Coordinates of C-alpha atoms in Angstrom, one line a residue:
Chain S
M1 CA -6.5 -6.7 -22.9
H2 CA -4.5 -9.6 -24.2
N3 CA -3.3 -12.0 -21.5
F4 CA 0.3 -12.3 -20.5
E5 CA 2.6 -14.0 -18.1
F6 CA 3.3 -11.8 -15.0
V7 CA 6.7 -12.2 -13.3
K8 CA 8.0 -10.1 -10.4
P9 CA 11.8 -10.6 -9.9
S10 CA 13.6 -9.4 -6.8
T11 CA 16.9 -8.5 -8.3
V12 CA 18.0 -6.5 -11.4
E13 CA 19.9 -9.5 -12.7
E14 CA 16.7 -11.6 -12.6
A15 CA 14.7 -8.9 -14.3
V16 CA 17.3 -8.5 -17.1
A17 CA 17.2 -12.3 -17.6
A18 CA 13.4 -12.3 -17.7
L19 CA 13.5 -9.6 -20.4
Q20 CA 15.6 -11.6 -22.7
S21 CA 12.6 -13.4 -24.2
D22 CA 10.8 -12.0 -27.2
E23 CA 7.8 -9.8 -26.4
A24 CA 8.8 -9.3 -22.8
Q25 CA 8.2 -5.8 -21.4
P26 CA 9.3 -4.2 -18.2
M27 CA 6.7 -2.5 -16.0
S28 CA 7.3 -0.3 -13.1
G29 CA 4.2 1.6 -11.6
G30 CA 2.3 0.8 -14.8
Q31 CA 0.4 4.1 -14.7
T32 CA 1.0 4.6 -18.4
L33 CA 1.7 1.0 -19.6
L34 CA -1.4 -0.5 -18.1
P35 CA -3.8 1.9 -19.8
T36 CA -1.8 1.4 -23.0
M37 CA -2.4 -2.4 -22.7
K38 CA -6.1 -1.9 -22.1
Q39 CA -6.2 -0.1 -25.4
R40 CA -4.2 -2.9 -27.0
L41 CA -1.6 -0.4 -28.1
A42 CA 0.9 -2.7 -26.2
A43 CA 0.5 -6.4 -25.9
P44 CA 3.5 -8.0 -24.2
E45 CA 3.6 -11.7 -23.8
K46 CA 5.5 -11.4 -20.6
L47 CA 5.3 -8.5 -18.1
V48 CA 8.3 -8.1 -15.9
S49 CA 7.4 -6.0 -12.8
L50 CA 10.2 -3.9 -11.4
T51 CA 8.5 -3.0 -8.2
G52 CA 9.9 -5.9 -6.2
I53 CA 13.5 -5.0 -6.6
A54 CA 14.8 -3.5 -3.4
S55 CA 17.9 -2.0 -4.9
M56 CA 15.8 0.2 -7.2
Q57 CA 13.9 1.8 -4.4
G58 CA 14.7 5.0 -2.4
V59 CA 16.2 8.4 -2.3
S60 CA 19.6 9.4 -0.9
A61 CA 21.7 12.5 -0.9
V62 CA 25.5 12.3 -0.7
G63 CA 28.1 14.9 -1.6
G64 CA 25.7 17.3 -3.5
V65 CA 24.2 14.5 -5.6
L66 CA 20.7 13.1 -5.1
T67 CA 20.3 9.5 -6.1
I68 CA 16.9 8.1 -6.8
G69 CA 16.1 4.4 -7.4
G70 CA 14.4 3.8 -10.7
A71 CA 11.3 2.2 -9.1
T72 CA 10.8 5.0 -6.6
T73 CA 7.3 6.4 -6.7
H74 CA 6.5 10.1 -7.3
A75 CA 5.0 10.2 -3.8
T76 CA 8.2 9.0 -2.3
V77 CA 10.3 11.5 -4.2
A78 CA 7.9 14.3 -3.3
T79 CA 8.5 13.5 0.4
E80 CA 12.0 12.3 0.6
A81 CA 13.7 14.7 -1.8
A82 CA 12.0 17.8 -0.3
A83 CA 14.9 18.6 2.1
H84 CA 17.6 18.1 -0.5
Y85 CA 16.2 19.2 -3.9
P86 CA 12.9 21.1 -3.4
G87 CA 12.5 21.9 -7.1
L88 CA 12.5 18.2 -8.0
A89 CA 10.3 17.3 -5.0
G90 CA 7.8 20.0 -6.0
L91 CA 7.7 18.6 -9.6
A92 CA 7.0 15.1 -8.3
A93 CA 4.3 16.3 -5.9
H94 CA 2.2 17.6 -8.8
I95 CA 2.5 14.7 -11.3
G96 CA -1.0 13.3 -12.0
D97 CA -3.0 12.8 -8.8
P98 CA -2.3 11.2 -5.4
A99 CA -3.2 7.7 -6.5
V100 CA -1.1 7.9 -9.6
R101 CA 1.8 9.3 -7.5
N102 CA 1.6 6.3 -5.2
R103 CA 2.2 3.9 -8.2
G104 CA 4.1 5.8 -10.9
T105 CA 7.9 5.8 -10.8
I106 CA 10.7 8.0 -12.0
G107 CA 12.3 5.2 -14.0
G108 CA 9.1 4.4 -15.7
S109 CA 8.5 8.1 -16.6
L110 CA 12.1 8.5 -18.0
A111 CA 11.9 5.2 -19.9
N112 CA 8.7 6.2 -21.6
N113 CA 9.7 9.7 -22.3
D114 CA 6.2 11.0 -23.0
P115 CA 6.6 14.4 -24.7
A116 CA 4.3 15.9 -22.0
A117 CA 5.7 14.1 -19.0
C118 CA 7.3 16.2 -16.2
Y119 CA 10.3 14.2 -15.1
P120 CA 12.3 14.4 -18.4
S121 CA 12.5 18.2 -17.9
A122 CA 14.0 17.7 -14.5
A123 CA 16.5 15.2 -15.7
L124 CA 17.6 17.3 -18.6
G125 CA 17.4 20.5 -16.7
S126 CA 19.6 19.1 -13.9
G127 CA 22.1 17.4 -16.3
A128 CA 21.3 14.2 -14.5
T129 CA 22.8 10.8 -15.2
I130 CA 20.5 8.0 -16.1
V131 CA 21.8 4.7 -14.6
T132 CA 20.8 1.5 -16.2
N133 CA 21.7 -2.2 -15.6
A134 CA 24.4 -1.9 -18.3
R135 CA 25.8 1.7 -18.2
E136 CA 25.4 5.3 -17.3
I137 CA 23.9 7.8 -19.8
A138 CA 24.1 11.6 -19.6
A139 CA 20.7 13.2 -19.8
D140 CA 21.9 15.2 -22.8
D141 CA 22.4 11.9 -24.7
Y142 CA 19.5 10.0 -23.2
F143 CA 16.5 11.9 -24.6
Q144 CA 16.2 11.3 -28.4
G145 CA 12.7 12.5 -29.3
M146 CA 9.1 11.8 -28.5
F147 CA 8.9 8.4 -26.7
T148 CA 12.5 7.7 -27.8
T149 CA 15.5 7.3 -25.5
A150 CA 19.0 5.8 -25.7
L151 CA 17.7 2.7 -23.9
E152 CA 18.3 -0.6 -25.7
E153 CA 15.8 -3.4 -25.8
G154 CA 15.6 -5.0 -22.4
E155 CA 17.6 -2.2 -20.7
I156 CA 16.3 -1.0 -17.4
V157 CA 16.6 2.4 -15.7
T158 CA 17.8 1.3 -12.3
G159 CA 18.4 4.8 -11.0
V160 CA 19.0 8.5 -11.6
R161 CA 21.6 10.8 -10.2
F162 CA 20.8 14.5 -9.9
P163 CA 23.5 17.1 -9.2
I164 CA 21.7 19.3 -6.6
P165 CA 21.5 22.9 -7.8
Q166 CA 21.7 26.1 -5.8
A167 CA 18.2 27.1 -6.8
S168 CA 15.5 25.4 -9.0
N169 CA 11.9 25.5 -9.9
Y170 CA 9.4 23.8 -12.2
Q171 CA 6.4 25.5 -13.7
K172 CA 3.8 23.8 -15.8
F173 CA 0.7 24.9 -17.6
E174 CA -1.6 22.0 -17.3
Q175 CA -3.7 20.7 -20.2
P176 CA -7.1 21.2 -18.5
A177 CA -8.5 17.7 -19.1
S178 CA -5.5 15.4 -18.8
R179 CA -3.5 17.6 -16.4
F180 CA -0.4 16.6 -18.3
A181 CA 1.9 19.5 -19.0
L182 CA 0.7 21.5 -22.0
T183 CA 4.0 23.1 -21.6
G184 CA 6.4 22.8 -18.6
V185 CA 9.7 24.4 -17.8
F186 CA 12.4 23.3 -15.4
V187 CA 15.0 25.8 -14.4
A188 CA 18.1 24.9 -12.3
K189 CA 20.9 27.2 -11.3
Y190 CA 24.4 25.7 -10.7
A191 CA 27.7 27.3 -9.8
D192 CA 28.8 26.8 -13.4
G193 CA 25.6 28.0 -15.1
V194 CA 21.9 27.8 -15.5
R195 CA 20.0 25.0 -17.3
V196 CA 16.5 25.4 -18.7
A197 CA 14.6 22.3 -20.0
V198 CA 11.2 22.4 -21.7
T199 CA 8.6 19.6 -21.8
G200 CA 5.2 19.4 -23.5
A201 CA 6.0 21.9 -26.2
S202 CA 8.2 20.4 -28.9
E203 CA 7.5 17.7 -31.5
E204 CA 11.1 16.5 -30.6
G205 CA 10.2 16.0 -27.0
V206 CA 12.0 17.6 -24.1
F207 CA 14.7 20.1 -25.1
R208 CA 17.0 22.8 -23.6
W209 CA 16.4 26.4 -24.3
T210 CA 20.0 27.4 -24.7
E211 CA 19.5 31.1 -25.4
A212 CA 17.7 31.4 -22.0
E213 CA 20.4 29.4 -20.3
A214 CA 23.1 31.9 -21.5
A215 CA 21.0 34.9 -20.5
L216 CA 20.1 33.5 -17.1
S217 CA 23.7 32.4 -16.4
A218 CA 24.7 36.0 -16.8
N219 CA 21.8 37.4 -14.8
F220 CA 19.4 35.0 -13.0
S221 CA 16.3 37.2 -13.1
P222 CA 13.1 37.0 -15.1
D223 CA 14.0 40.3 -16.8
A224 CA 17.1 38.6 -18.3
I225 CA 15.1 36.8 -20.9
E226 CA 12.7 39.7 -21.7
G227 CA 14.3 40.2 -25.1
L228 CA 14.2 36.5 -26.1
S229 CA 11.5 34.6 -27.9
V230 CA 11.0 31.0 -28.9
S231 CA 10.2 30.1 -32.5
A232 CA 7.0 28.3 -33.0
D233 CA 8.7 26.1 -35.6
G234 CA 8.6 22.5 -34.5
M235 CA 6.3 23.1 -31.6
I236 CA 3.3 20.8 -31.0
G237 CA 0.0 22.1 -32.3
D238 CA -3.3 20.4 -31.3
L239 CA -6.8 21.4 -30.2
H240 CA -5.4 22.4 -26.8
G241 CA -2.9 24.9 -28.1
T242 CA -1.2 26.1 -31.3
P243 CA 2.5 26.0 -31.8
A244 CA 2.7 29.8 -31.3
Y245 CA 0.8 29.4 -28.0
R246 CA 3.2 26.8 -26.7
A247 CA 6.2 28.9 -27.8
H248 CA 4.8 31.8 -25.9
L249 CA 4.2 29.7 -22.8
I250 CA 7.8 28.6 -22.7
K251 CA 8.9 32.2 -22.1
V252 CA 6.1 32.9 -19.6
L253 CA 6.8 29.7 -17.6
T254 CA 10.6 30.2 -17.7
K255 CA 10.1 33.7 -16.1
R256 CA 7.8 32.3 -13.5
A257 CA 10.2 29.5 -12.7
V258 CA 13.1 31.9 -12.3
A259 CA 11.0 34.2 -10.1
A260 CA 10.0 31.3 -7.9
A261 CA 13.5 29.9 -7.7
S262 CA 15.4 33.2 -7.0
Chain D
M1 CA -3.3 -18.6 -14.1
S2 CA -1.3 -18.0 -11.0
K3 CA -2.3 -18.1 -7.3
I4 CA -2.3 -14.9 -5.3
S5 CA -2.9 -14.2 -1.7
M6 CA -3.5 -11.0 0.1
T7 CA -5.2 -9.5 3.1
V8 CA -8.4 -7.6 2.2
N9 CA -10.2 -5.7 5.0
G10 CA -8.3 -7.7 7.6
K11 CA -9.1 -11.1 6.1
S12 CA -6.7 -13.4 4.3
V13 CA -7.9 -14.2 0.9
S14 CA -6.5 -16.1 -2.1
G15 CA -7.5 -16.8 -5.6
E16 CA -6.4 -17.8 -9.1
V17 CA -5.9 -14.9 -11.5
E18 CA -4.7 -14.3 -15.0
G19 CA -1.8 -11.9 -15.5
R20 CA -4.3 -9.4 -17.0
T21 CA -6.8 -9.6 -14.1
L22 CA -7.1 -6.1 -12.6
L23 CA -7.1 -5.6 -8.9
V24 CA -10.7 -4.2 -9.1
E25 CA -11.8 -7.2 -11.1
F26 CA -10.4 -9.5 -8.4
L27 CA -12.1 -7.5 -5.7
R28 CA -15.5 -7.2 -7.4
E29 CA -15.8 -10.5 -9.3
D30 CA -13.8 -13.0 -7.3
L31 CA -14.3 -11.6 -3.8
K32 CA -17.7 -10.1 -4.5
L33 CA -16.7 -6.8 -2.9
T34 CA -18.8 -4.7 -5.2
G35 CA -18.5 -1.5 -3.2
T36 CA -15.5 -0.5 -5.2
H37 CA -16.8 1.0 -8.4
V38 CA -15.5 1.1 -12.0
G39 CA -16.4 4.5 -13.4
C40 CA -14.1 5.2 -16.3
D41 CA -11.7 2.2 -16.5
T42 CA -9.1 4.7 -17.9
S43 CA -7.4 5.9 -14.7
Q44 CA -9.2 9.2 -14.6
C45 CA -12.2 9.1 -12.2
G46 CA -11.0 7.5 -9.0
A47 CA -14.3 5.6 -8.3
C48 CA -12.1 2.5 -7.9
T49 CA -9.8 4.0 -5.3
V50 CA -8.7 1.5 -2.6
H51 CA -5.8 1.4 -0.2
V52 CA -2.9 -1.0 -0.9
D53 CA -0.4 -1.2 2.0
G54 CA -2.0 2.0 3.3
K55 CA -1.7 4.0 0.1
Q56 CA -4.5 5.0 -2.1
V57 CA -4.3 3.6 -5.6
K58 CA -6.7 3.2 -8.6
S59 CA -7.6 -0.5 -8.5
C60 CA -8.4 -0.3 -12.2
T61 CA -4.8 0.6 -12.9
M62 CA -3.1 -2.1 -11.0
F63 CA -3.0 -5.8 -11.7
A64 CA -4.2 -8.2 -9.1
A65 CA -0.9 -10.0 -9.2
E66 CA 0.8 -6.8 -8.2
A67 CA -1.1 -6.8 -5.0
D68 CA 0.0 -10.4 -4.1
G69 CA 1.0 -10.3 -0.4
A70 CA -0.3 -6.8 0.1
E71 CA -2.8 -5.4 2.7
V72 CA -5.8 -4.1 0.8
K73 CA -8.6 -2.0 2.2
T74 CA -11.8 -1.3 0.4
I75 CA -14.9 0.7 1.2
E76 CA -16.3 -2.4 2.8
G77 CA -13.6 -2.2 5.4
E78 CA -14.3 1.4 6.2
A79 CA -17.1 1.1 8.7
N80 CA -16.5 0.6 12.4
A81 CA -16.3 -2.9 13.8
D82 CA -19.9 -2.7 15.2
G83 CA -21.2 -1.8 11.7
S84 CA -21.7 1.8 12.4
L85 CA -20.5 4.3 9.9
S86 CA -16.9 5.6 10.2
V87 CA -16.3 9.3 11.0
V88 CA -15.7 10.0 7.3
Q89 CA -18.7 8.1 6.2
Q90 CA -20.9 9.7 8.8
A91 CA -19.7 13.2 7.7
F92 CA -20.5 12.4 4.1
Q93 CA -24.1 11.6 5.2
D94 CA -24.4 14.6 7.5
Y95 CA -23.1 17.1 4.9
H96 CA -24.8 15.5 1.9
G97 CA -21.5 14.6 0.4
L98 CA -23.1 12.5 -2.2
Q99 CA -25.8 12.8 -4.8
C100 CA -26.0 9.7 -7.1
G101 CA -23.3 8.0 -4.9
F102 CA -21.3 6.4 -7.7
C103 CA -18.1 8.2 -6.9
T104 CA -18.6 7.9 -3.1
P105 CA -16.5 4.8 -2.4
G106 CA -13.5 6.3 -4.1
M107 CA -14.1 9.7 -2.5
V108 CA -14.3 8.2 1.0
M109 CA -11.1 6.1 0.4
A110 CA -9.3 9.2 -0.9
A111 CA -10.5 11.2 2.1
T112 CA -9.4 8.6 4.6
A113 CA -6.0 8.4 2.9
L114 CA -5.6 12.2 3.1
L115 CA -6.7 12.4 6.8
G116 CA -4.3 9.5 7.6
K117 CA -1.3 11.7 6.7
N118 CA -2.7 15.1 7.1
P119 CA -5.3 15.1 10.0
K120 CA -6.2 18.8 9.6
P121 CA -6.1 19.6 5.9
T122 CA -7.0 23.0 4.6
E123 CA -9.8 23.4 2.1
L124 CA -7.2 23.9 -0.6
E125 CA -5.3 20.7 0.4
I126 CA -8.6 18.8 0.3
R127 CA -9.4 20.0 -3.2
E128 CA -5.9 19.3 -4.4
H129 CA -6.0 15.8 -2.9
L130 CA -9.3 15.1 -4.8
E131 CA -7.7 15.9 -8.1
G132 CA -8.0 12.3 -9.2
N133 CA -11.5 11.7 -8.0
I134 CA -14.3 12.9 -10.3
C135 CA -17.9 13.5 -9.1
R136 CA -20.0 13.6 -12.2
C137 CA -22.9 15.2 -10.2
T138 CA -20.4 18.0 -9.5
G139 CA -21.1 17.7 -5.8
Y140 CA -17.6 18.8 -4.7
H141 CA -18.5 21.5 -2.3
N142 CA -20.4 19.2 0.1
I143 CA -17.7 16.5 -0.3
V144 CA -15.1 19.1 0.8
K145 CA -17.4 20.2 3.7
A146 CA -17.7 16.5 4.8
I147 CA -14.0 16.0 4.9
M148 CA -13.5 19.3 6.8
A149 CA -16.1 18.1 9.3
A150 CA -14.6 14.6 9.5
S151 CA -11.3 16.2 10.4
G152 CA -12.9 18.0 13.3
Q153 CA -12.6 21.4 11.8
D154 CA -15.2 24.1 11.3
V155 CA -17.0 23.7 8.0
P156 CA -16.5 26.9 6.1
A157 CA -19.0 28.6 3.9
V158 CA -17.4 27.2 0.7
A159 CA -16.6 29.7 -2.1
A160 CA -19.0 29.8 -5.1
E161 CA -21.9 28.8 -2.9

């Protein structure tokens, strides 16, 4: 790994200032970035740790909205969101493994937008709002393709606001070696309709399965999507699964998620 | 280079590290605490598991500078004050929870983290908790038995035996 300067600011303002220099990179839990740096696929000259910023920590629920600080770990979300938003807590409780969950953060996951990460499906499936140091971004506008988001250079995810649904569930089919989602589906039922977000499957990254949303909004039961199918066009194909296999999984997992949520 | 200080197994330590120095490198090469192992160096195997502020982490996937000011516990801090084996360590010996032993430091640290928050885990909970700890000898059944025993529970006849 190439060497770098490590800085650990205690406020968002200090972090934003530290990120102004060229080749500076923010890091939260580092569970993706650090291995990436070992492989020399990333080589920042300055690494700005976000884990010392108190205002980016914690989970709170007020008025039907769950707010999570950007540097909150998966383990903390799994515990502290459980009473408010069990579907989201359940997702967080099964990311990676216990050691990874003690370091990895929601803001880091959303900023990276790995096509097989779990959290993007929850954010998109909840119609969440991504809060940065500069603005607020609707999830529908935030995710812009594999490893691509609306974030500008040096912009930090300081928090995420999730409208709390009436019912929700996340189902993933794990890639047997990496345990990332080969395909994962997040379903959330709100008073004004159902949202279905799919991760792991598309070459465009996380996306909404709008036909299923319409069917489930009319009838929230697994049978409601029996007649639907997902096209294999644009799905990821690799040695772990063909595009057709992933397309099939989307429907299977959506039905399981609806069954588990109802 | 920057100066870092932390508490490791109850003792205050400090050292000069580069930004890129991993916590496991600081533990093994600077502090000479070689009980913590590096198996894969790619965040998969868990042999490098230590506790930072009471939480298990992979010390190959954390920079030493990130642990500045933290309380760190390694396998060297696991034994009782009189040098006798801890309950978890003794159970690993009693139930033959190790074969080659390379993964054992990480397994023991993962097990103590689990029992710290869940004193009576089920067999399934133990197996789920060990998701990030790989035993290349595939000695999982006896590791699970050891953790069941260490938690004061009956040791079941494990499935697939």
